[in-house]
Short mmCIF file of C-alpha atoms in Angstrom, two decimals:
data_model
loop_
_atom_site.label_atom_id
_atom_site.label_comp_id
_atom_site.label_asym_id
_atom_site.label_seq_id
_atom_site.Cartn_x
_atom_site.Cartn_y
_atom_site.Cartn_z
CA MET G 1 116.90 123.71 90.18
CA SER G 2 114.17 122.53 92.61
CA SER G 3 113.98 119.60 94.72
CA THR G 4 111.44 117.98 92.66
CA HIS G 5 113.41 118.30 89.42
CA ALA G 6 116.36 117.22 91.27
CA PHE G 7 114.86 114.35 93.01
CA THR G 8 113.35 113.26 89.60
CA ASP G 9 116.49 113.73 88.09
CA ASN G 10 118.07 111.65 90.46
CA LEU G 11 115.90 109.15 89.95
CA LEU G 12 116.23 109.21 86.10
CA GLN G 13 119.98 109.23 86.52
CA ARG G 14 119.77 105.70 88.57
CA LEU G 15 117.47 104.79 85.91
CA ARG G 16 119.83 104.88 83.02
CA GLU G 17 122.76 103.70 84.98
CA ALA G 18 120.71 100.49 86.06
CA ALA G 19 119.52 99.94 82.73
CA ALA G 20 123.08 100.05 81.47
CA ALA G 21 124.35 97.70 83.99
CA ILE G 22 121.69 95.04 83.10
CA GLY G 23 123.54 94.73 79.63
CA GLN G 24 120.29 93.10 78.30
CA ASN G 25 116.54 93.58 77.39
CA VAL G 26 113.75 93.41 80.66
CA ALA G 27 110.48 93.73 80.85
CA PHE G 28 108.13 94.43 83.89
CA MET G 29 104.65 95.05 83.27
CA GLU G 30 101.95 97.00 85.45
CA VAL G 31 98.95 95.57 86.12
CA CYS G 32 96.83 98.90 86.89
CA GLY G 33 94.57 100.94 84.59
CA THR G 34 95.34 103.84 86.39
CA HIS G 35 99.33 102.96 86.29
CA THR G 36 98.89 103.06 82.39
CA THR G 37 97.58 106.29 82.09
CA SER G 38 100.06 108.09 84.57
CA ALA G 39 103.23 106.59 83.09
CA PHE G 40 101.43 107.88 79.68
CA ARG G 41 100.27 111.02 80.81
CA CYS G 42 103.89 111.92 82.71
CA GLY G 43 105.68 110.86 79.51
CA LEU G 44 107.57 107.37 81.39
CA PRO G 45 107.73 105.66 78.01
CA SER G 46 109.50 108.26 76.54
CA VAL G 47 112.45 108.58 78.89
CA LEU G 48 112.95 104.37 79.47
CA PRO G 49 116.14 103.07 78.05
CA PRO G 50 115.96 101.15 75.25
CA ASN G 51 116.50 97.72 76.85
CA VAL G 52 113.47 98.50 79.46
CA ARG G 53 110.27 97.92 78.84
CA LEU G 54 106.85 98.48 80.69
CA ILE G 55 104.16 96.50 79.24
CA SER G 56 100.27 96.94 80.21
CA GLY G 57 98.83 93.72 81.73
CA PRO G 58 94.89 93.04 82.70
CA GLY G 59 94.67 96.25 85.08
CA CYS G 60 91.75 97.73 83.76
CA PRO G 61 88.56 96.72 84.86
CA VAL G 62 86.38 97.63 82.31
CA CYS G 63 88.87 95.80 79.83
CA VAL G 64 89.33 92.59 81.60
CA THR G 65 85.51 92.35 81.96
CA SER G 66 84.33 89.76 79.78
CA GLN G 67 82.15 90.57 76.26
CA GLY G 68 79.28 88.30 77.83
CA ASP G 69 79.34 89.94 81.17
CA ILE G 70 79.13 93.00 79.21
CA ASP G 71 76.27 91.75 76.99
CA ARG G 72 74.57 90.94 79.72
CA LEU G 73 74.69 93.94 81.59
CA ILE G 74 73.26 96.01 78.83
CA ASP G 75 70.63 93.88 78.23
CA LEU G 76 69.79 94.36 81.96
CA GLY G 77 69.52 97.91 81.44
CA ALA G 78 67.66 97.82 78.60
CA ARG G 79 64.94 96.60 80.29
CA ARG G 80 62.24 98.94 81.71
CA ASP G 81 61.53 97.62 84.87
CA VAL G 82 65.02 97.84 85.93
CA ILE G 83 66.78 100.81 87.33
CA LEU G 84 70.60 100.29 85.93
CA CYS G 85 73.42 102.15 88.04
CA THR G 86 76.92 101.92 86.90
CA TYR G 87 80.04 104.08 87.19
CA GLY G 88 80.92 106.21 84.63
CA ASP G 89 83.26 104.07 82.88
CA MET G 90 80.83 101.28 81.60
CA LEU G 91 78.87 103.94 79.49
CA ARG G 92 80.17 103.45 76.16
CA VAL G 93 81.83 99.97 76.93
CA PRO G 94 80.07 98.47 73.07
CA GLY G 95 77.95 94.85 73.11
CA ARG G 96 76.03 92.72 71.16
CA HIS G 97 73.23 95.18 70.89
CA GLY G 98 75.06 98.71 71.34
CA ASN G 99 76.35 100.30 74.33
CA LEU G 100 74.41 101.68 77.95
CA GLU G 101 74.15 105.18 76.08
CA ASN G 102 72.70 103.09 73.50
CA ALA G 103 70.01 101.37 75.75
CA ARG G 104 69.51 104.48 77.87
CA VAL G 105 68.49 106.32 74.36
CA ARG G 106 65.99 103.25 73.61
CA GLY G 107 64.14 104.11 76.67
CA GLY G 108 66.34 101.79 79.32
CA ARG G 109 66.95 104.17 82.79
CA ILE G 110 71.12 104.07 83.24
CA GLU G 111 72.00 106.16 86.20
CA VAL G 112 75.50 107.21 86.54
CA VAL G 113 76.78 107.24 90.32
CA TYR G 114 79.92 108.47 92.18
CA SER G 115 79.02 105.71 94.45
CA SER G 116 77.57 102.26 95.47
CA MET G 117 75.64 104.08 97.90
CA ASP G 118 73.99 106.06 95.65
CA ALA G 119 71.94 103.09 94.20
CA VAL G 120 71.02 102.09 97.63
CA LYS G 121 69.65 105.35 98.14
CA LEU G 122 67.92 105.29 94.60
CA ALA G 123 66.24 102.01 95.74
CA GLN G 124 64.98 103.46 98.76
CA LYS G 125 63.81 106.37 97.05
CA GLN G 126 61.57 104.23 94.31
CA PRO G 127 60.71 101.11 96.21
CA ASP G 128 58.15 100.18 92.72
CA ARG G 129 61.11 99.72 90.56
CA GLU G 130 64.03 97.38 90.34
CA VAL G 131 67.58 99.11 91.11
CA VAL G 132 70.34 96.95 89.83
CA PHE G 133 73.88 98.14 90.74
CA ALA G 134 76.61 97.21 87.82
CA ALA G 135 79.54 96.10 90.34
CA VAL G 136 82.80 95.95 88.29
CA GLY G 137 86.04 96.46 89.34
CA PHE G 138 89.08 95.18 91.07
CA GLU G 139 89.60 94.51 94.91
CA THR G 140 89.85 98.37 95.03
CA THR G 141 86.07 99.02 94.05
CA ALA G 142 84.74 95.76 95.49
CA PRO G 143 84.12 96.42 99.10
CA ALA G 144 82.02 99.31 98.12
CA THR G 145 80.04 97.25 96.58
CA ALA G 146 80.00 94.95 99.83
CA ALA G 147 78.95 97.86 101.83
CA ALA G 148 75.93 98.66 99.83
CA ILE G 149 74.74 95.27 99.98
CA CYS G 150 74.88 95.50 103.77
CA GLU G 151 73.15 98.61 103.81
CA ALA G 152 70.31 97.47 101.60
CA GLN G 153 69.77 94.53 103.89
CA ARG G 154 70.37 96.55 107.11
CA LEU G 155 67.55 98.59 105.37
CA ASN G 156 65.74 96.01 104.23
CA ILE G 157 65.46 97.03 100.79
CA GLY G 158 64.38 94.34 98.73
CA ASN G 159 64.29 95.86 95.20
CA PHE G 160 68.49 96.41 95.29
CA SER G 161 70.48 93.93 93.57
CA VAL G 162 73.91 93.77 92.15
CA LEU G 163 75.14 92.36 89.05
CA ALA G 164 79.05 91.46 90.14
CA SER G 165 81.59 91.05 87.70
CA HIS G 166 84.80 91.66 90.42
CA LYS G 167 88.07 90.80 89.65
CA ARG G 168 91.11 89.70 91.98
CA ILE G 169 94.40 90.32 90.70
CA ILE G 170 96.66 88.04 92.27
CA PRO G 171 95.22 84.84 90.81
CA ALA G 172 95.26 86.88 87.35
CA MET G 173 99.04 87.49 87.71
CA ARG G 174 99.62 83.81 88.62
CA ALA G 175 97.70 82.82 85.32
CA LEU G 176 99.88 85.35 83.24
CA LEU G 177 102.85 84.00 84.61
CA THR G 178 102.12 80.26 83.96
CA ASP G 179 100.70 81.10 80.07
CA GLY G 180 103.60 81.13 77.64
CA GLU G 181 102.31 83.38 75.29
CA ILE G 182 103.10 86.83 77.27
CA PRO G 183 106.55 87.88 77.41
CA LYS G 184 109.10 86.98 80.20
CA ILE G 185 108.92 89.70 82.63
CA LYS G 186 111.61 90.27 85.36
CA GLY G 187 109.01 91.77 87.70
CA PHE G 188 105.44 93.27 88.30
CA LEU G 189 104.87 96.94 88.99
CA CYS G 190 102.14 96.03 91.72
CA PRO G 191 98.77 98.48 91.72
CA GLY G 192 99.13 100.72 94.66
CA HIS G 193 95.07 101.28 95.28
CA VAL G 194 94.27 97.52 94.70
CA SER G 195 97.05 97.05 97.34
CA VAL G 196 95.75 99.58 99.85
CA ILE G 197 92.76 96.98 100.44
CA ILE G 198 94.64 93.52 100.04
CA GLY G 199 98.15 94.28 101.31
CA SER G 200 101.60 94.40 100.13
CA GLU G 201 102.37 90.85 101.61
CA VAL G 202 100.25 88.80 99.54
CA TYR G 203 102.28 89.48 96.67
CA GLN G 204 105.21 87.36 98.40
CA SER G 205 104.08 84.00 97.26
CA ILE G 206 104.29 85.01 93.59
CA VAL G 207 108.12 86.16 94.53
CA ASP G 208 109.06 83.05 95.88
CA GLN G 209 106.83 80.63 93.39
CA PHE G 210 107.60 82.35 90.25
CA GLY G 211 111.12 84.07 90.99
CA VAL G 212 109.57 87.49 89.87
CA SER G 213 110.22 90.89 91.67
CA CYS G 214 106.61 92.57 92.57
CA VAL G 215 106.99 96.15 93.74
CA VAL G 216 104.12 97.96 94.65
CA GLY G 217 103.93 101.61 93.52
CA GLY G 218 102.13 105.22 93.70
CA PHE G 219 100.91 106.90 90.74
CA GLU G 220 102.46 110.42 90.49
CA PRO G 221 105.59 110.78 88.59
CA PRO G 222 108.04 110.53 91.47
CA GLN G 223 106.39 107.72 92.84
CA LEU G 224 106.05 105.68 89.77
CA LEU G 225 109.65 106.19 88.58
CA SER G 226 111.17 105.00 92.07
CA ALA G 227 109.14 101.79 91.63
CA LEU G 228 110.71 101.23 88.14
CA VAL G 229 114.31 102.20 89.30
CA CYS G 230 113.81 99.61 92.41
CA LEU G 231 112.52 97.01 89.85
CA ILE G 232 115.51 97.51 87.56
CA GLU G 233 117.85 97.41 90.64
CA LEU G 234 116.64 94.08 91.79
CA VAL G 235 117.63 92.69 88.26
CA VAL G 236 120.86 94.44 88.34
CA ASN G 237 121.55 92.76 92.05
CA ASN G 238 120.24 89.60 90.66
CA LYS G 239 117.54 89.70 93.28
CA THR G 240 113.58 89.15 93.74
CA ALA G 241 111.91 90.63 96.22
CA LEU G 242 108.73 92.20 97.43
CA VAL G 243 108.94 95.57 97.84
CA ASN G 244 106.58 98.44 98.88
CA GLN G 245 107.48 101.76 97.50
CA TYR G 246 103.82 103.11 98.41
CA PRO G 247 104.05 102.81 102.14
CA GLU G 248 102.30 105.98 102.82
CA ALA G 249 99.00 104.29 101.74
CA VAL G 250 99.81 100.59 101.54
CA HIS G 251 100.40 98.55 104.71
CA ALA G 252 101.87 94.82 104.65
CA ARG G 253 98.12 93.45 105.51
CA GLY G 254 95.84 95.68 103.84
CA ASN G 255 93.11 97.78 104.74
CA ARG G 256 91.40 95.13 107.35
CA TRP G 257 88.07 97.10 107.65
CA ALA G 258 87.41 96.74 103.83
CA LEU G 259 88.68 93.08 104.05
CA THR G 260 86.22 92.13 106.58
CA LEU G 261 83.68 93.62 104.44
CA LEU G 262 84.61 91.62 101.11
CA GLU G 263 85.19 88.36 103.59
CA LYS G 264 81.52 88.97 104.86
CA ILE G 265 79.66 89.62 101.54
CA PHE G 266 81.89 87.68 99.26
CA GLU G 267 83.81 84.59 98.53
CA PRO G 268 86.72 83.75 95.53
CA GLY G 269 85.47 81.99 92.30
CA ALA G 270 85.99 81.65 89.18
CA ALA G 271 85.63 84.09 86.79
CA ARG G 272 85.59 85.11 82.83
CA TRP G 273 88.23 87.63 82.04
CA ARG G 274 88.41 89.15 78.19
CA GLY G 275 91.27 87.19 76.72
CA MET G 276 92.21 84.98 79.57
CA GLY G 277 89.40 82.87 79.73
CA THR G 278 87.95 81.37 83.10
CA ILE G 279 90.59 81.71 85.88
CA PRO G 280 89.60 80.04 89.11
CA ASP G 281 89.48 81.86 91.97
CA SER G 282 89.79 85.32 90.26
CA GLY G 283 86.67 86.32 90.90
CA LEU G 284 84.41 87.41 93.67
CA ILE G 285 81.14 85.56 94.34
CA LEU G 286 78.12 86.15 96.38
CA ARG G 287 78.27 84.08 99.58
CA SER G 288 74.81 81.97 99.78
CA ASP G 289 73.48 84.46 102.61
CA TYR G 290 73.99 87.11 100.26
CA GLN G 291 72.55 85.52 97.08
CA SER G 292 68.80 87.51 97.47
CA PHE G 293 70.87 90.32 96.09
CA ASP G 294 71.97 88.75 92.71
CA ALA G 295 70.55 90.32 89.84
CA ALA G 296 71.50 87.40 87.51
CA ARG G 297 69.27 85.15 90.18
CA ARG G 298 66.67 87.70 90.33
CA PHE G 299 66.23 88.25 86.48
CA ASN G 300 66.93 84.38 86.05
CA LEU G 301 69.29 85.95 83.03
CA PRO G 302 71.20 83.34 80.84
CA GLU G 303 74.77 82.47 80.98
CA PRO G 304 76.84 85.00 79.31
CA GLN G 305 77.87 84.22 75.37
CA GLU G 306 81.61 84.97 74.61
CA ARG G 307 82.70 86.87 71.79
CA GLU G 308 84.67 89.09 70.28
CA PRO G 309 84.31 91.91 68.18
CA ALA G 310 85.56 90.84 64.51
CA GLY G 311 88.97 92.08 64.35
CA CYS G 312 89.20 93.32 67.77
CA ILE G 313 92.57 91.62 69.63
CA CYS G 314 91.95 93.70 73.06
CA GLY G 315 92.00 90.19 74.83
CA LYS G 316 95.76 90.00 73.78
CA VAL G 317 96.19 93.57 74.70
CA ILE G 318 95.07 93.32 78.02
CA SER G 319 97.27 89.81 78.57
CA GLY G 320 100.32 91.93 77.49
CA ALA G 321 100.46 89.40 74.20
CA ALA G 322 100.29 92.13 71.90
CA LEU G 323 100.74 95.99 71.42
CA PRO G 324 97.77 98.36 70.52
CA GLY G 325 99.84 99.18 67.40
CA GLN G 326 99.59 95.71 66.02
CA CYS G 327 95.65 95.85 66.02
CA ARG G 328 94.27 96.23 62.35
CA LEU G 329 91.86 98.54 63.55
CA PHE G 330 93.65 100.73 66.36
CA GLY G 331 93.83 104.52 65.37
CA ARG G 332 91.78 103.82 62.02
CA ALA G 333 88.21 101.68 62.22
CA CYS G 334 88.61 101.94 66.57
CA THR G 335 88.92 105.55 68.24
CA PRO G 336 88.11 106.66 71.16
CA ILE G 337 84.90 108.24 69.42
CA SER G 338 84.12 104.96 67.67
CA PRO G 339 85.81 102.31 70.02
CA ILE G 340 85.22 98.77 68.92
CA GLY G 341 87.36 97.36 71.95
CA PRO G 342 86.86 98.24 75.37
CA CYS G 343 90.64 98.82 75.62
CA MET G 344 89.70 101.97 73.51
CA VAL G 345 86.58 102.58 75.57
CA SER G 346 88.05 103.09 78.87
CA SER G 347 90.11 106.00 79.96
CA GLU G 348 91.98 103.52 81.21
CA GLY G 349 92.84 101.31 78.53
CA THR G 350 96.03 100.81 77.00
CA CYS G 351 94.77 101.42 73.38
CA SER G 352 92.59 104.75 74.65
CA ALA G 353 96.47 105.75 76.61
CA TRP G 354 98.06 104.84 73.60
CA PHE G 355 95.72 106.73 71.10
CA LYS G 356 95.82 110.07 73.45
CA TYR G 357 99.54 110.11 74.43
CA GLY G 358 101.14 108.09 71.91
CA LYS G 359 99.07 107.87 69.10
CA SER G 360 101.42 109.52 66.41
CA ASN G 361 104.77 107.77 67.51
CA GLN G 362 103.07 104.30 67.79
CA ARG G 363 101.52 104.26 64.56
CA THR G 364 104.38 104.68 62.70
CA ILE G 365 106.64 101.77 64.41
CA PRO G 366 106.25 98.99 61.83
CA PRO G 367 104.69 95.65 63.11
CA ALA G 368 108.13 93.98 63.11
CA HIS G 369 109.52 96.21 65.43
CA LEU G 370 106.51 96.15 67.52
CA ASN G 371 107.45 92.08 67.44
CA GLU G 372 110.58 92.65 68.69
CA LEU G 373 109.72 94.95 71.52
CA LEU G 374 107.67 92.33 72.76
CA GLU G 375 110.47 89.76 72.65
CA VAL G 376 112.63 90.54 74.97
CA SER G 377 115.10 88.08 76.76
CA SER G 378 114.44 86.17 80.06
CA MET K 1 88.88 102.63 87.77
CA CYS K 2 91.00 102.15 90.71
CA LEU K 3 91.50 105.69 90.83
CA ALA K 4 91.74 107.13 94.48
CA VAL K 5 92.68 110.39 95.49
CA PRO K 6 93.92 111.95 98.59
CA ALA K 7 91.57 114.19 100.26
CA LYS K 8 91.58 116.13 104.00
CA LEU K 9 88.85 115.00 106.05
CA ILE K 10 87.25 118.12 107.76
CA ARG K 11 84.11 116.86 109.58
CA GLN K 12 83.09 113.42 110.74
CA ASP K 13 79.46 112.38 111.97
CA GLY K 14 79.39 108.20 112.34
CA GLN K 15 80.40 107.17 109.31
CA GLN K 16 79.50 110.05 107.26
CA GLY K 17 82.41 112.86 106.37
CA ILE K 18 83.21 115.52 104.81
CA VAL K 19 86.68 115.66 102.63
CA ASP K 20 88.06 118.90 100.87
CA LEU K 21 88.89 118.05 97.59
CA HIS K 22 91.26 120.84 96.03
CA GLY K 23 88.97 123.51 97.71
CA ASN K 24 85.67 121.03 96.53
CA ARG K 25 83.43 119.70 99.73
CA LEU K 26 82.35 116.11 99.06
CA PRO K 27 80.61 113.37 101.31
CA VAL K 28 82.62 110.29 102.10
CA ASN K 29 81.72 107.25 103.48
CA THR K 30 84.30 106.74 106.47
CA MET K 31 83.41 102.99 107.52
CA MET K 32 86.66 101.38 106.42
CA THR K 33 88.71 104.15 108.13
CA PRO K 34 86.94 104.33 111.41
CA GLU K 35 90.23 105.80 112.81
CA ALA K 36 90.26 108.58 110.78
CA LYS K 37 89.95 111.56 112.32
CA PRO K 38 89.15 115.48 111.11
CA GLY K 39 92.47 117.01 109.86
CA ASP K 40 93.68 113.52 108.53
CA TRP K 41 94.51 113.04 104.77
CA ILE K 42 92.82 109.74 103.36
CA LEU K 43 92.47 108.38 100.10
CA ILE K 44 88.86 108.35 98.54
CA HIS K 45 87.51 105.98 96.06
CA ALA K 46 84.24 105.68 94.77
CA GLY K 47 82.57 107.79 97.60
CA PHE K 48 84.69 105.60 100.29
CA ALA K 49 87.72 106.47 102.36
CA ILE K 50 89.81 103.64 101.48
CA GLU K 51 92.95 104.73 104.07
CA ARG K 52 94.44 106.81 106.22
CA LEU K 53 97.53 108.10 104.71
CA ASN K 54 100.21 107.93 106.75
CA PRO K 55 101.82 111.26 107.18
CA GLU K 56 104.99 110.33 108.17
CA ALA K 57 105.83 108.44 105.20
CA ALA K 58 103.31 110.73 103.13
CA ARG K 59 105.32 113.97 104.50
CA GLU K 60 107.63 113.97 101.55
CA THR K 61 105.18 112.88 98.73
CA PHE K 62 103.18 115.86 99.89
CA ALA K 63 106.05 118.28 99.59
CA LEU K 64 106.93 116.78 95.99
CA LEU K 65 102.89 117.45 95.10
CA GLU K 66 103.15 120.82 96.54
CA GLU K 67 105.69 121.67 94.77
CA VAL K 68 104.87 120.13 91.24
CA ASP K 69 101.19 121.86 92.10
CA ARG K 70 102.99 125.16 92.52
CA THR K 71 104.64 125.13 89.22
CA SER K 72 101.50 124.34 87.67
CA GLY K 73 99.89 126.87 89.32
CA ASN K 74 97.81 125.36 91.80
CA SER K 75 98.19 124.96 95.03
CA ASP K 76 95.97 122.72 97.38
CA TYR K 77 98.37 120.10 98.77
CA ARG K 78 100.38 120.69 102.13
CA PRO K 79 102.90 118.48 103.33
CA ASP K 80 102.49 118.64 107.04
CA ALA K 81 99.42 116.82 107.64
CA GLN K 82 101.14 115.42 110.85
CA GLN K 83 100.68 119.30 112.57
CA ASN K 84 96.87 119.81 110.85
CA THR K 85 97.79 122.91 109.28
CA ALA K 86 96.62 123.89 105.87
CA THR K 87 94.19 125.84 106.26
CA PRO K 88 95.20 127.55 102.88
CA ALA K 89 94.15 124.56 101.31
CA VAL K 90 90.44 124.88 102.81
CA ARG K 91 88.29 127.16 100.34
CA GLY K 92 84.69 128.03 100.45
CA ASP K 93 83.76 126.08 104.34
CA MET K 94 80.83 126.77 104.97
CA SER K 95 80.53 125.39 108.05
#
């Protein structure tokens, strides 16, 4: 037997033993879209003991972006005087008037970029056009936006701006824990790459205030399994703690260079989340010195109007209050080919992962049993 | 969207670097990892290096990933980042 298999088998054995020792249902939540897809891809849900649930929370940046912010982005992309640069994840997210791909067909110039810096370069090459960067993402991605703004300022590029809807994960975790609608969880599997930036020690306040464990985990199957075993063994030992299970990349205080960039350009502010409403301090707002780079101001964009697609329960799925299989649209009207909600569009969305990796099983689970899965004991 | 991948920094000029990622050469901005030097493993996200991987802590992970890759027919992970070996992982070097 190879060492990988032996290592994984040992973790699985510990998982089963710890789950048996708990003697009750227990749920944990991951708040990272990459964790969602990694877990499904490696088959983690299929090896979990029946009394252990790993619930997907608001970790997919595309999914948590409010419908109003998405509508505003697509409207901007349809303008003929604008080149809208975006990461590929946002292209097919449905808005009030179609998606960005539709806007492109209608004549809008939408450019998919690998890096925020590509948008700055494009603005430099095309000084007669306004270039707007669609700045979506958690703290992992936000420093790249900050770096692009710094670069545009350094090069005195006047035709570059950002439409920012960056999010901060800690305020969202706090909001989840104070909202009675989600299942009671015993711990968070904390997002590995957000934690690369913000560090691990920032989760200590959640451990202390709410009495739930926070375990930072990596993304490969053994890393995911290690983090989950750690969470369960903490329950067995009746402890709550902060544990960094991704030490090769995550330091206690994060990446100070990235945090300095963030601090320079942004400040915390209220942000709109799909399904979770407005959460104080959960967004990153351009500081006053950099508001000339704010596309919303530059184009005098109206306040976003929030509106969910009819029948779509993405908001509940994002906050862990519902499973994709509970949605009437899932796998029927809403599929990856013709998505209705963002959780089906994004490759990191919970609905997309359920459809891709577990569609046949999940759809056959009767609604009553789905409720049972969510109703875990505290 | 928070996907980040480990890659080996093989060249650096100021804040611009080139990484080897499974044999592909990709440009990367290293302004957030000024301590990284050629030979280091770094995490890449959206064109930026967001962290230099700790070679001591990463060794076990790389060993596991290498084995996973070998099993699946790939061979680009090299565990001993500290010694900066891994020449077989660098393919198509144009330098």
